[in-house]
Amino acid sequence: MSTLAVIGTQWGDEGKGKITDYLAQDADMVVRYQGGANAGHTIEIGDEVFALHLLPSGILTPGILSVIGNGVVVDLEALEEEMAKVEASGRSMEGLRISDRANVVMRYHRLLDGAEERQRGERGVGTTGRGIGPCYSDKIARHGIRICDLLEEGALRERLDVIYPMKKRQLEILGGEGMPAKDELLRKLLSQGKRLERHICDTSVLVNDAIKKGKKVLFEGAQGTMLDIDHGTYPFVTSSNCISGGICTGVGIGPSMINEVVGVMKAYTTRVGSGPFPTELTDEMGKMLLTKGGEFGATTGRARRCGWLDLVVVRHAVRLNGLSNLAVTKLDVLGGIDKIKICTSYEIDGKVEENFPASLSRLQKARPIYHELKGWEDFTAGKGAEFASKGYDSLPPNVRAYLDFVSKNAGTPIRIVSLGKERNETIDLRSHKKPTIHSFY
Ligand code: GDP
Ligand code: IMO
Ligand code: MG
C-alpha cells in the first residue's frame, strides 16, 4: 500500500500545487478531499501556468485518475470552466472522477457568502466569496444538494421544494439580492448533471479499490492547517477540515490507509484575508517578500500579507497532521537577505508560550521570539535547477543550516526542498543516498 498526503502547514498558498504536481509524476491517482473553488493551486510547466481551483493537480499529468472526493464542495459552473481551460491546453478529462456524494455549491451560496460578509462589516473573515461557508453550513444542516441528486429529476425537484424557500428567505433577511428562480436552478443543475454524468461515481469505492490493488494514491489538501475549521484561527478560517484527519471523511477511507503525510511549508509565512498573524511584517521586508515572492492570491488576486517563518505554527501542523516530513518551498525568495528571522515561540503576558493559543485576545498579545540565522546570496537565473540537479549537498551552507534548524525545531525530517516554480527546481531527499540533514530515513 502506498498512499501519501500533501497538506498545507500554514495559512494556505504554501505551494501544495507545485509539490502535488511534482509527486504526482509517480502516482496513479490524485484525490481532493475538502475545500472547493476557494483553493488556487498554481502549477508552472515550462511556458504554461495553471491555477487550479477544483481539479486535482494530477489532471496535468497524463494517465492519472483525478478524483474530487465527497468532502469537496463543487461549484459546477467553476468546474466546467476549469475543465474547458485545461482541455484547451491539450489535456484530457478522461481521468476525472467526481463523488456522487459531494455537495454542490449553489448560486445562492455565493450570494449568501457576500451578504454574510457585508453583515460582518469590518469584522469580516475576508472570504474568497466562493460560497464555501454557506455550502458547508447547509451540508451540516442537511439542506445540501448532492451530486447524485443531479441525475434524478424527481428527487432534485423534491429537495429544492424543501430547501429553496428557506434559502430565499435567508438571503432576504441578510439583505442579499439576485436569488435565481427555482425552475432556473433546477434546469441548470439537470443539464450540468447530464454533461458531467460520465465522471460521476462512488469515489470511495474507487479509491479503496485502487489502494487494495497497490496503486499509488496521493491526497491533495487545500487551504492549510491554520485555516482548519477546528484547529485554525477561528473564526478567521475556512469551513472544512484541511488537516490530514479530513482525508478519512472527505474521501471515505479508514485512517490506517494513509501511509505518509507531507506538510508543505513556505520558507516564510503568508496569509490572505483577515485574522491573527503574529509574525506579520508591515515594513519594507514584508513588501520585499510580497514582491519577490509574487504573493498575490491565485483565486482572488488579493495581495497576501507576509511575515517571517513561524515555527509555533509549523509545530501545530506537525502535531495535528501527524506529519511524516516537510516539503519546504520558496527558499529562493529568501536569497539576498542578510539576516533571516525565524519565530520559535511567543511571549504572552511575560511568559513563553510554545503552543499556538486558541484565544484571539491572547494571540493579539503574542510577541514572536525570534532566532536569527545568516542569509545566503540571491539565486541567479537557472541556479535553482542547477542546485536541484547536483543535489542537497550542493546547496549553500547557510541554506542547509536554515533547513537543519527548521527540521530540528519542528521535530520533523525534511523530505523535499523547492528552489523555484518548476518541477526541475526541486530536490527530493528520498532519492538522495546520504542526506546530511536531520533525518530519520
Ligand atoms: P498552493 O495554494 O499551496 O498550491 O500555493 P499557490 O499556488 O497559491 O501559491 C504558491 C506560489 O508559489 C505559486 O505561484 C507557485 O508557482 C510558487 N512556488 C511554489 N514553490 C516555489 C518555490 O520554491 N519558489 C518560488 N519562487 N515559487 C514557488
Ligand atoms: P489554497 O488551497 C489561502 C482563506 C480566505 C479567507 C478564509 C475563508 O490555495 O491554499 P473561504 O472562502 O474559504 O470561506 O475563506 O480562508 N482561504 C485561503 N487562503 N489559500 C487558500 O487556498 C484559501 N482558501 C481560503 O482568504 O481568509
Ligand atoms: Mg493557493
Short mmCIF file of C-alpha atoms and ligand atoms in Angstrom, two decimals:
data_model
loop_
_atom_site.label_atom_id
_atom_site.label_comp_id
_atom_site.label_asym_id
_atom_site.label_seq_id
_atom_site.Cartn_x
_atom_site.Cartn_y
_atom_site.Cartn_z
CA MET A 1 0.00 0.00 0.00
CA SER A 2 1.39 3.36 -0.94
CA THR A 3 -0.59 6.46 -0.16
CA LEU A 4 0.64 9.93 0.56
CA ALA A 5 -1.00 13.16 1.65
CA VAL A 6 0.13 16.70 0.80
CA ILE A 7 -1.08 19.20 3.42
CA GLY A 8 -0.62 22.94 3.97
CA THR A 9 1.11 23.71 7.28
CA GLN A 10 0.37 27.45 7.38
CA TRP A 11 -2.48 29.68 6.11
CA GLY A 12 -2.61 28.21 2.61
CA ASP A 13 -0.63 29.02 -0.56
CA GLU A 14 2.43 27.13 0.67
CA GLY A 15 2.99 25.59 -2.78
CA LYS A 16 0.81 22.49 -2.41
CA GLY A 17 0.02 22.60 -6.14
CA LYS A 18 3.68 22.55 -7.10
CA ILE A 19 4.55 19.77 -4.66
CA THR A 20 1.48 17.70 -5.62
CA ASP A 21 2.32 18.04 -9.31
CA TYR A 22 5.93 17.05 -8.60
CA LEU A 23 4.94 13.98 -6.57
CA ALA A 24 2.14 13.11 -9.00
CA GLN A 25 4.78 12.14 -11.57
CA ASP A 26 4.99 8.94 -9.57
CA ALA A 27 1.28 8.49 -8.71
CA ASP A 28 -1.70 6.65 -10.18
CA MET A 29 -4.38 8.78 -8.60
CA VAL A 30 -4.66 12.28 -7.06
CA VAL A 31 -7.62 12.96 -4.76
CA ARG A 32 -9.00 16.24 -3.40
CA TYR A 33 -10.88 15.74 -0.11
CA GLN A 34 -12.09 19.16 1.09
CA GLY A 35 -12.50 22.79 0.17
CA GLY A 36 -13.82 23.98 -3.15
CA ALA A 37 -13.10 26.68 -5.69
CA ASN A 38 -11.67 28.82 -2.88
CA ALA A 39 -8.40 26.96 -3.47
CA GLY A 40 -5.90 28.24 -6.01
CA HIS A 41 -3.08 25.84 -6.77
CA THR A 42 -0.57 27.25 -9.23
CA ILE A 43 1.50 24.92 -11.34
CA GLU A 44 4.07 26.04 -13.85
CA ILE A 45 5.25 23.65 -16.51
CA GLY A 46 7.57 25.37 -18.98
CA ASP A 47 5.63 28.27 -20.50
CA GLU A 48 2.29 27.02 -19.22
CA VAL A 49 0.79 28.38 -15.99
CA PHE A 50 -2.28 26.75 -14.47
CA ALA A 51 -4.26 27.98 -11.46
CA LEU A 52 -6.35 25.00 -10.43
CA HIS A 53 -9.29 25.57 -8.11
CA LEU A 54 -11.33 22.37 -8.14
CA LEU A 55 -9.48 19.99 -10.40
CA PRO A 56 -6.88 17.88 -8.57
CA SER A 57 -3.33 18.76 -9.61
CA GLY A 58 -2.93 15.29 -11.15
CA ILE A 59 -5.10 16.43 -14.06
CA LEU A 60 -1.99 17.87 -15.74
CA THR A 61 -0.21 14.52 -15.86
CA PRO A 62 -1.49 12.07 -18.46
CA GLY A 63 -2.67 8.67 -17.27
CA ILE A 64 -3.57 9.72 -13.72
CA LEU A 65 -7.05 9.41 -12.24
CA SER A 66 -8.07 12.76 -10.73
CA VAL A 67 -10.72 12.40 -8.06
CA ILE A 68 -12.95 15.03 -6.47
CA GLY A 69 -13.93 13.39 -3.20
CA ASN A 70 -17.20 13.63 -1.28
CA GLY A 71 -15.76 16.19 1.15
CA VAL A 72 -15.23 18.78 -1.59
CA VAL A 73 -17.95 21.35 -2.26
CA VAL A 74 -18.36 21.57 -6.02
CA ASP A 75 -19.27 24.74 -7.89
CA LEU A 76 -20.36 23.17 -11.16
CA GLU A 77 -20.03 26.33 -13.20
CA ALA A 78 -16.49 26.90 -11.94
CA LEU A 79 -15.66 23.25 -12.54
CA GLU A 80 -16.88 23.24 -16.13
CA GLU A 81 -14.99 26.45 -16.84
CA GLU A 82 -11.82 24.98 -15.41
CA MET A 83 -12.26 21.74 -17.35
CA ALA A 84 -12.57 23.73 -20.58
CA LYS A 85 -9.39 25.70 -19.82
CA VAL A 86 -7.34 22.61 -19.07
CA GLU A 87 -8.76 20.82 -22.12
CA ALA A 88 -7.77 23.79 -24.25
CA SER A 89 -4.16 23.08 -23.26
CA GLY A 90 -4.47 19.70 -24.95
CA ARG A 91 -5.07 17.66 -21.78
CA SER A 92 -7.85 15.14 -21.38
CA MET A 93 -10.68 14.93 -18.84
CA GLU A 94 -10.91 11.14 -19.31
CA GLY A 95 -9.42 10.52 -15.87
CA LEU A 96 -11.70 12.88 -13.94
CA ARG A 97 -14.00 11.32 -11.32
CA ILE A 98 -16.47 13.23 -9.13
CA SER A 99 -18.03 11.80 -6.00
CA ASP A 100 -21.78 11.24 -6.18
CA ARG A 101 -21.89 12.26 -2.51
CA ALA A 102 -20.15 15.65 -2.84
CA ASN A 103 -22.27 18.71 -2.05
CA VAL A 104 -22.96 21.30 -4.74
CA VAL A 105 -22.16 25.00 -4.28
CA MET A 106 -25.36 26.67 -5.44
CA ARG A 107 -25.65 30.15 -6.90
CA TYR A 108 -27.38 31.26 -3.67
CA HIS A 109 -24.39 30.07 -1.61
CA ARG A 110 -22.22 32.64 -3.36
CA LEU A 111 -24.85 35.31 -2.79
CA LEU A 112 -25.12 34.36 0.89
CA ASP A 113 -21.32 34.42 1.25
CA GLY A 114 -21.30 38.03 0.03
CA ALA A 115 -24.30 39.03 2.15
CA GLU A 116 -22.80 37.48 5.31
CA GLU A 117 -19.50 39.28 4.75
CA ARG A 118 -21.34 42.57 4.31
CA GLN A 119 -23.22 41.94 7.58
CA ARG A 120 -19.95 41.27 9.41
CA GLY A 121 -18.63 44.59 8.12
CA GLU A 122 -15.17 45.43 9.45
CA ARG A 123 -15.04 42.13 11.30
CA GLY A 124 -15.40 40.17 8.07
CA VAL A 125 -13.44 36.96 7.51
CA GLY A 126 -12.26 38.14 4.11
CA THR A 127 -13.60 35.04 2.37
CA THR A 128 -12.90 34.27 -1.25
CA GLY A 129 -16.60 34.85 -1.98
CA ARG A 130 -16.93 31.37 -3.50
CA GLY A 131 -19.90 30.31 -1.34
CA ILE A 132 -17.81 27.89 0.73
CA GLY A 133 -19.10 28.74 4.25
CA PRO A 134 -22.80 28.76 3.29
CA CYS A 135 -22.45 25.50 1.34
CA TYR A 136 -20.75 23.62 4.20
CA SER A 137 -23.30 25.13 6.65
CA ASP A 138 -26.11 23.70 4.53
CA LYS A 139 -24.37 20.35 4.31
CA ILE A 140 -24.24 20.10 8.11
CA ALA A 141 -27.79 21.44 8.47
CA ARG A 142 -28.88 18.72 5.99
CA HIS A 143 -30.03 21.28 3.44
CA GLY A 144 -27.47 20.43 0.78
CA ILE A 145 -27.89 19.33 -2.83
CA ARG A 146 -25.57 16.47 -3.65
CA ILE A 147 -24.05 15.48 -6.99
CA CYS A 148 -26.18 12.31 -7.12
CA ASP A 149 -29.33 14.49 -6.97
CA LEU A 150 -28.45 15.98 -10.35
CA LEU A 151 -29.09 12.65 -12.00
CA GLU A 152 -32.67 12.22 -10.68
CA GLU A 153 -35.08 14.96 -11.69
CA GLY A 154 -37.87 13.91 -9.29
CA ALA A 155 -35.56 13.73 -6.27
CA LEU A 156 -33.91 17.03 -7.14
CA ARG A 157 -37.27 18.77 -7.52
CA GLU A 158 -38.34 17.45 -4.11
CA ARG A 159 -35.09 18.62 -2.47
CA LEU A 160 -35.46 22.09 -3.96
CA ASP A 161 -39.11 22.29 -2.83
CA VAL A 162 -37.90 21.98 0.76
CA ILE A 163 -34.68 23.98 0.55
CA TYR A 164 -35.44 26.80 -1.88
CA PRO A 165 -37.94 28.79 0.25
CA MET A 166 -35.60 28.73 3.25
CA LYS A 167 -32.62 29.96 1.25
CA LYS A 168 -34.68 32.68 -0.42
CA ARG A 169 -35.86 33.91 2.97
CA GLN A 170 -32.36 33.73 4.44
CA LEU A 171 -30.92 35.82 1.61
CA GLU A 172 -33.69 38.41 2.01
CA ILE A 173 -33.04 38.69 5.77
CA LEU A 174 -29.35 39.28 5.14
CA GLY A 175 -30.15 41.95 2.57
CA GLY A 176 -28.82 39.95 -0.36
CA GLU A 177 -30.27 40.18 -3.85
CA GLY A 178 -30.38 38.22 -7.07
CA MET A 179 -31.90 34.91 -5.90
CA PRO A 180 -32.42 32.90 -9.10
CA ALA A 181 -35.83 31.37 -9.79
CA LYS A 182 -36.33 27.79 -8.61
CA ASP A 183 -37.07 26.47 -12.10
CA GLU A 184 -33.96 28.10 -13.48
CA LEU A 185 -31.83 26.44 -10.79
CA LEU A 186 -33.46 23.08 -11.47
CA ARG A 187 -32.96 23.27 -15.23
CA LYS A 188 -29.33 24.30 -14.88
CA LEU A 189 -28.50 21.56 -12.38
CA LEU A 190 -30.09 18.89 -14.57
CA SER A 191 -28.18 19.98 -17.65
CA GLN A 192 -24.91 20.17 -15.69
CA GLY A 193 -25.64 16.68 -14.35
CA LYS A 194 -26.16 15.34 -17.87
CA ARG A 195 -22.88 16.80 -19.10
CA LEU A 196 -20.89 15.53 -16.12
CA GLU A 197 -22.61 12.14 -15.72
CA ARG A 198 -19.76 10.12 -17.22
CA HIS A 199 -17.41 11.45 -14.50
CA ILE A 200 -19.73 10.78 -11.54
CA CYS A 201 -19.28 7.65 -9.40
CA ASP A 202 -18.85 6.31 -5.86
CA THR A 203 -15.29 7.58 -5.40
CA SER A 204 -14.85 5.88 -2.01
CA VAL A 205 -15.18 2.51 -3.76
CA LEU A 206 -12.81 3.68 -6.49
CA VAL A 207 -10.10 4.90 -4.11
CA ASN A 208 -10.32 1.90 -1.76
CA ASP A 209 -10.07 -0.50 -4.72
CA ALA A 210 -7.04 1.36 -6.03
CA ILE A 211 -5.33 1.18 -2.63
CA LYS A 212 -6.09 -2.55 -2.36
CA LYS A 213 -4.52 -3.09 -5.78
CA GLY A 214 -1.34 -1.36 -4.60
CA LYS A 215 -1.81 1.75 -6.73
CA LYS A 216 -0.08 4.94 -5.62
CA VAL A 217 -2.68 7.37 -4.33
CA LEU A 218 -1.96 10.98 -3.42
CA PHE A 219 -4.34 13.09 -1.32
CA GLU A 220 -4.11 16.79 -2.14
CA GLY A 221 -5.03 19.16 0.67
CA ALA A 222 -6.46 22.60 0.02
CA GLN A 223 -6.03 25.64 2.29
CA GLY A 224 -3.83 24.96 5.33
CA THR A 225 -3.75 23.84 8.94
CA MET A 226 -4.27 27.37 10.31
CA LEU A 227 -7.43 27.70 8.18
CA ASP A 228 -8.86 24.41 9.51
CA ILE A 229 -12.36 24.88 10.93
CA ASP A 230 -11.45 23.20 14.25
CA HIS A 231 -7.75 23.87 14.69
CA GLY A 232 -7.17 27.13 12.82
CA THR A 233 -7.52 30.77 13.87
CA TYR A 234 -11.30 30.54 14.33
CA PRO A 235 -13.42 32.36 13.18
CA PHE A 236 -10.85 33.51 10.59
CA VAL A 237 -10.76 30.12 8.93
CA THR A 238 -12.36 28.24 6.08
CA SER A 239 -15.28 25.87 6.69
CA SER A 240 -13.66 22.46 6.27
CA ASN A 241 -11.11 20.21 7.94
CA CYS A 242 -7.98 20.88 5.92
CA ILE A 243 -5.80 18.69 8.15
CA SER A 244 -4.99 15.06 7.41
CA GLY A 245 -7.92 13.92 9.58
CA GLY A 246 -10.21 15.40 6.91
CA ILE A 247 -8.99 12.82 4.40
CA CYS A 248 -10.88 9.94 6.03
CA THR A 249 -14.27 11.66 5.98
CA GLY A 250 -13.64 13.59 2.76
CA VAL A 251 -12.66 10.55 0.71
CA GLY A 252 -14.26 7.64 2.53
CA ILE A 253 -11.18 5.70 3.61
CA GLY A 254 -10.01 4.49 7.03
CA PRO A 255 -7.14 6.19 8.92
CA SER A 256 -4.94 3.10 8.56
CA MET A 257 -4.92 3.73 4.80
CA ILE A 258 -2.71 6.83 4.99
CA ASN A 259 0.99 5.94 4.80
CA GLU A 260 2.81 9.24 4.63
CA VAL A 261 1.83 12.83 5.35
CA VAL A 262 3.96 15.55 3.73
CA GLY A 263 3.49 19.04 5.19
CA VAL A 264 4.18 21.84 2.74
CA MET A 265 5.89 24.77 4.46
CA LYS A 266 6.77 28.05 2.80
CA ALA A 267 10.15 29.35 3.98
CA TYR A 268 8.32 32.42 5.30
CA THR A 269 4.65 32.95 6.15
CA THR A 270 1.75 34.44 4.20
CA ARG A 271 -1.95 34.84 4.81
CA VAL A 272 -4.84 36.20 2.70
CA GLY A 273 -7.90 37.62 4.37
CA SER A 274 -8.35 38.77 7.96
CA GLY A 275 -7.27 37.27 11.26
CA PRO A 276 -4.29 36.87 13.58
CA PHE A 277 -0.79 36.61 12.13
CA PRO A 278 1.85 37.01 14.88
CA THR A 279 4.92 37.26 12.62
CA GLU A 280 3.37 39.61 10.07
CA LEU A 281 5.76 42.23 8.66
CA THR A 282 4.29 45.57 7.69
CA ASP A 283 7.70 47.08 6.88
CA GLU A 284 9.99 47.01 3.84
CA MET A 285 10.89 43.36 4.45
CA GLY A 286 7.19 42.44 4.22
CA LYS A 287 6.92 44.36 0.96
CA MET A 288 10.03 42.65 -0.39
CA LEU A 289 8.57 39.19 0.32
CA LEU A 290 5.30 40.21 -1.34
CA THR A 291 7.01 41.45 -4.49
CA LYS A 292 9.81 38.94 -4.83
CA GLY A 293 7.60 36.02 -3.80
CA GLY A 294 4.82 37.12 -6.18
CA GLU A 295 2.43 36.81 -3.24
CA PHE A 296 -0.87 37.56 -4.92
CA GLY A 297 -3.83 35.22 -4.46
CA ALA A 298 -4.32 32.68 -7.25
CA THR A 299 -8.12 32.81 -6.72
CA THR A 300 -8.91 36.43 -5.88
CA GLY A 301 -5.74 38.28 -6.91
CA ARG A 302 -5.53 39.87 -3.44
CA ALA A 303 -2.09 40.79 -2.08
CA ARG A 304 -1.06 38.29 0.58
CA ARG A 305 0.08 39.51 3.99
CA CYS A 306 3.71 38.42 4.50
CA GLY A 307 5.91 37.70 7.51
CA TRP A 308 8.77 35.63 8.92
CA LEU A 309 8.54 31.87 9.29
CA ASP A 310 6.61 30.91 12.43
CA LEU A 311 7.65 27.57 13.89
CA VAL A 312 4.91 27.72 16.55
CA VAL A 313 2.53 27.40 13.60
CA VAL A 314 4.59 24.66 11.95
CA ARG A 315 4.78 22.60 15.16
CA HIS A 316 0.99 22.98 15.49
CA ALA A 317 0.76 21.49 11.98
CA VAL A 318 3.25 18.71 12.72
CA ARG A 319 1.16 17.55 15.67
CA LEU A 320 -2.33 17.96 14.15
CA ASN A 321 -1.48 16.25 10.88
CA GLY A 322 0.91 13.63 12.23
CA LEU A 323 3.35 14.89 9.62
CA SER A 324 5.89 12.37 8.37
CA ASN A 325 8.09 15.11 6.91
CA LEU A 326 8.16 18.59 5.37
CA ALA A 327 8.39 19.97 1.85
CA VAL A 328 9.99 23.40 2.20
CA THR A 329 9.17 25.80 -0.63
CA LYS A 330 10.33 29.22 -1.84
CA LEU A 331 13.82 29.12 -0.35
CA ASP A 332 14.95 31.09 -3.40
CA VAL A 333 12.76 34.03 -2.32
CA LEU A 334 14.79 34.45 0.88
CA GLY A 335 18.04 34.78 -1.13
CA GLY A 336 19.81 38.11 -0.71
CA ILE A 337 18.53 38.80 2.82
CA ASP A 338 21.34 39.47 5.27
CA LYS A 339 19.75 38.08 8.41
CA ILE A 340 16.76 35.78 8.38
CA LYS A 341 14.47 35.57 11.38
CA ILE A 342 12.54 32.50 12.47
CA CYS A 343 9.97 32.63 15.25
CA THR A 344 10.41 29.75 17.72
CA SER A 345 7.90 30.72 20.45
CA TYR A 346 5.75 33.63 21.63
CA GLU A 347 5.89 35.81 24.68
CA ILE A 348 2.41 36.40 26.10
CA ASP A 349 1.92 38.36 29.32
CA GLY A 350 5.59 37.94 30.17
CA LYS A 351 5.53 34.15 29.76
CA VAL A 352 6.98 31.99 26.99
CA GLU A 353 4.32 30.12 25.01
CA GLU A 354 5.41 27.22 22.80
CA ASN A 355 1.94 26.24 21.52
CA PHE A 356 -0.49 28.18 19.36
CA PRO A 357 -3.21 29.71 21.59
CA ALA A 358 -6.93 29.31 20.85
CA SER A 359 -7.91 32.72 22.21
CA LEU A 360 -7.80 35.64 19.79
CA SER A 361 -7.10 38.12 22.59
CA ARG A 362 -4.09 36.08 23.74
CA LEU A 363 -2.91 35.92 20.14
CA GLN A 364 -3.18 39.67 19.86
CA LYS A 365 -0.74 39.96 22.75
CA ALA A 366 1.67 37.37 21.37
CA ARG A 367 5.15 38.78 20.68
CA PRO A 368 7.25 36.49 18.49
CA ILE A 369 10.58 35.35 19.96
CA TYR A 370 13.00 35.15 17.06
CA HIS A 371 16.09 33.13 16.30
CA GLU A 372 18.36 34.82 13.79
CA LEU A 373 20.23 33.00 11.05
CA LYS A 374 22.69 34.19 8.43
CA GLY A 375 21.19 34.54 4.97
CA TRP A 376 22.53 33.44 1.60
CA GLU A 377 23.16 35.06 -1.75
CA ASP A 378 20.39 35.66 -4.21
CA PHE A 379 19.93 32.81 -6.68
CA THR A 380 20.82 33.88 -10.21
CA ALA A 381 18.71 32.59 -13.12
CA GLY A 382 18.94 28.84 -13.50
CA LYS A 383 20.56 28.39 -10.08
CA GLY A 384 17.57 26.57 -8.58
CA ALA A 385 17.65 23.95 -11.32
CA GLU A 386 21.44 23.65 -11.02
CA PHE A 387 21.32 23.04 -7.26
CA ALA A 388 18.50 20.56 -7.80
CA SER A 389 20.45 18.60 -10.38
CA LYS A 390 23.55 18.48 -8.17
CA GLY A 391 21.59 17.54 -5.07
CA TYR A 392 21.14 18.67 -1.49
CA ASP A 393 24.84 18.85 -0.59
CA SER A 394 25.43 21.45 -3.33
CA LEU A 395 23.19 23.97 -1.54
CA PRO A 396 24.94 26.94 0.12
CA PRO A 397 25.90 26.07 3.74
CA ASN A 398 23.57 28.75 5.15
CA VAL A 399 20.58 27.27 3.30
CA ARG A 400 21.42 23.89 4.81
CA ALA A 401 21.83 25.48 8.25
CA TYR A 402 18.41 27.08 7.85
CA LEU A 403 16.81 23.75 6.88
CA ASP A 404 18.56 21.92 9.70
CA PHE A 405 17.30 24.47 12.22
CA VAL A 406 13.72 24.15 10.91
CA SER A 407 13.87 20.37 10.92
CA LYS A 408 15.21 20.15 14.49
CA ASN A 409 12.89 22.79 15.89
CA ALA A 410 9.80 21.38 14.19
CA GLY A 411 10.81 17.84 15.16
CA THR A 412 10.30 16.52 11.63
CA PRO A 413 12.64 15.49 8.85
CA ILE A 414 12.64 17.41 5.60
CA ARG A 415 11.87 15.38 2.52
CA ILE A 416 11.56 17.96 -0.23
CA VAL A 417 13.30 21.26 -0.89
CA SER A 418 11.82 23.59 -3.50
CA LEU A 419 14.01 26.26 -5.08
CA GLY A 420 11.71 27.62 -7.78
CA LYS A 421 8.38 27.17 -9.51
CA GLU A 422 9.37 24.45 -11.94
CA ARG A 423 9.49 20.69 -11.44
CA ASN A 424 13.24 20.64 -12.09
CA GLU A 425 13.85 23.13 -9.27
CA THR A 426 13.03 20.54 -6.65
CA ILE A 427 15.15 18.21 -4.52
CA ASP A 428 13.63 15.03 -3.09
CA LEU A 429 15.91 13.87 -0.28
CA ARG A 430 14.32 10.44 -0.59
CA SER A 431 16.24 9.91 -3.79
CA HIS A 432 19.43 11.03 -2.06
CA LYS A 433 21.77 8.37 -0.77
CA LYS A 434 23.15 10.15 2.27
CA PRO A 435 21.12 13.16 3.29
CA THR A 436 23.20 15.23 5.68
CA ILE A 437 20.07 16.86 7.04
CA HIS A 438 18.48 15.95 10.36
CA SER A 439 16.66 12.91 9.09
CA PHE A 440 15.04 9.71 10.22
CA TYR A 441 15.39 7.91 6.89
P1 GDP B 1 -0.97 26.44 -3.08
O1 GDP B 1 -2.29 27.07 -2.93
O2 GDP B 1 -0.44 25.88 -1.79
O3 GDP B 1 -0.89 25.44 -4.19
O4 GDP B 1 0.04 27.61 -3.46
P2 GDP B 1 -0.22 28.77 -4.56
O5 GDP B 1 -0.13 28.17 -5.90
O6 GDP B 1 -1.43 29.55 -4.23
O7 GDP B 1 0.99 29.74 -4.25
C1 GDP B 1 2.30 29.30 -4.32
C2 GDP B 1 3.05 30.11 -5.40
O8 GDP B 1 4.43 29.92 -5.24
C3 GDP B 1 2.73 29.67 -6.82
O9 GDP B 1 2.76 30.80 -7.65
C4 GDP B 1 3.87 28.72 -7.17
O10 GDP B 1 4.16 28.70 -8.56
C5 GDP B 1 5.00 29.35 -6.42
N1 GDP B 1 6.04 28.42 -5.94
C6 GDP B 1 5.93 27.17 -5.43
N2 GDP B 1 7.13 26.72 -5.00
C7 GDP B 1 8.01 27.71 -5.24
C8 GDP B 1 9.41 27.87 -5.00
O11 GDP B 1 10.09 27.01 -4.45
N3 GDP B 1 9.97 29.06 -5.38
C9 GDP B 1 9.25 30.06 -5.98
N4 GDP B 1 9.88 31.18 -6.30
N5 GDP B 1 7.94 29.94 -6.20
C10 GDP B 1 7.32 28.80 -5.83
P1 IMO B 2 -5.17 27.27 -1.21
O1 IMO B 2 -5.69 25.87 -1.38
C1 IMO B 2 -5.18 30.91 1.17
C2 IMO B 2 -8.91 31.98 3.16
C3 IMO B 2 -9.65 33.21 2.69
C4 IMO B 2 -10.29 33.65 3.99
C5 IMO B 2 -10.64 32.34 4.66
C6 IMO B 2 -12.08 31.91 4.46
O2 IMO B 2 -4.85 27.98 -2.45
O3 IMO B 2 -4.07 27.28 -0.20
P2 IMO B 2 -13.41 30.92 2.36
O4 IMO B 2 -13.65 31.49 1.01
O5 IMO B 2 -12.71 29.62 2.36
O6 IMO B 2 -14.64 30.88 3.21
O7 IMO B 2 -12.45 31.99 3.09
O8 IMO B 2 -9.78 31.37 4.09
N1 IMO B 2 -8.63 30.98 2.10
C7 IMO B 2 -7.41 30.76 1.60
N2 IMO B 2 -6.24 31.40 1.84
N3 IMO B 2 -5.22 29.86 0.33
C8 IMO B 2 -6.37 29.20 0.12
O9 IMO B 2 -6.43 28.06 -0.59
C9 IMO B 2 -7.55 29.67 0.72
N4 IMO B 2 -8.85 29.29 0.70
C10 IMO B 2 -9.49 30.09 1.57
O10 IMO B 2 -8.77 34.17 2.16
O11 IMO B 2 -9.34 34.30 4.79
MG MG B 3 -3.24 28.90 -3.29
#
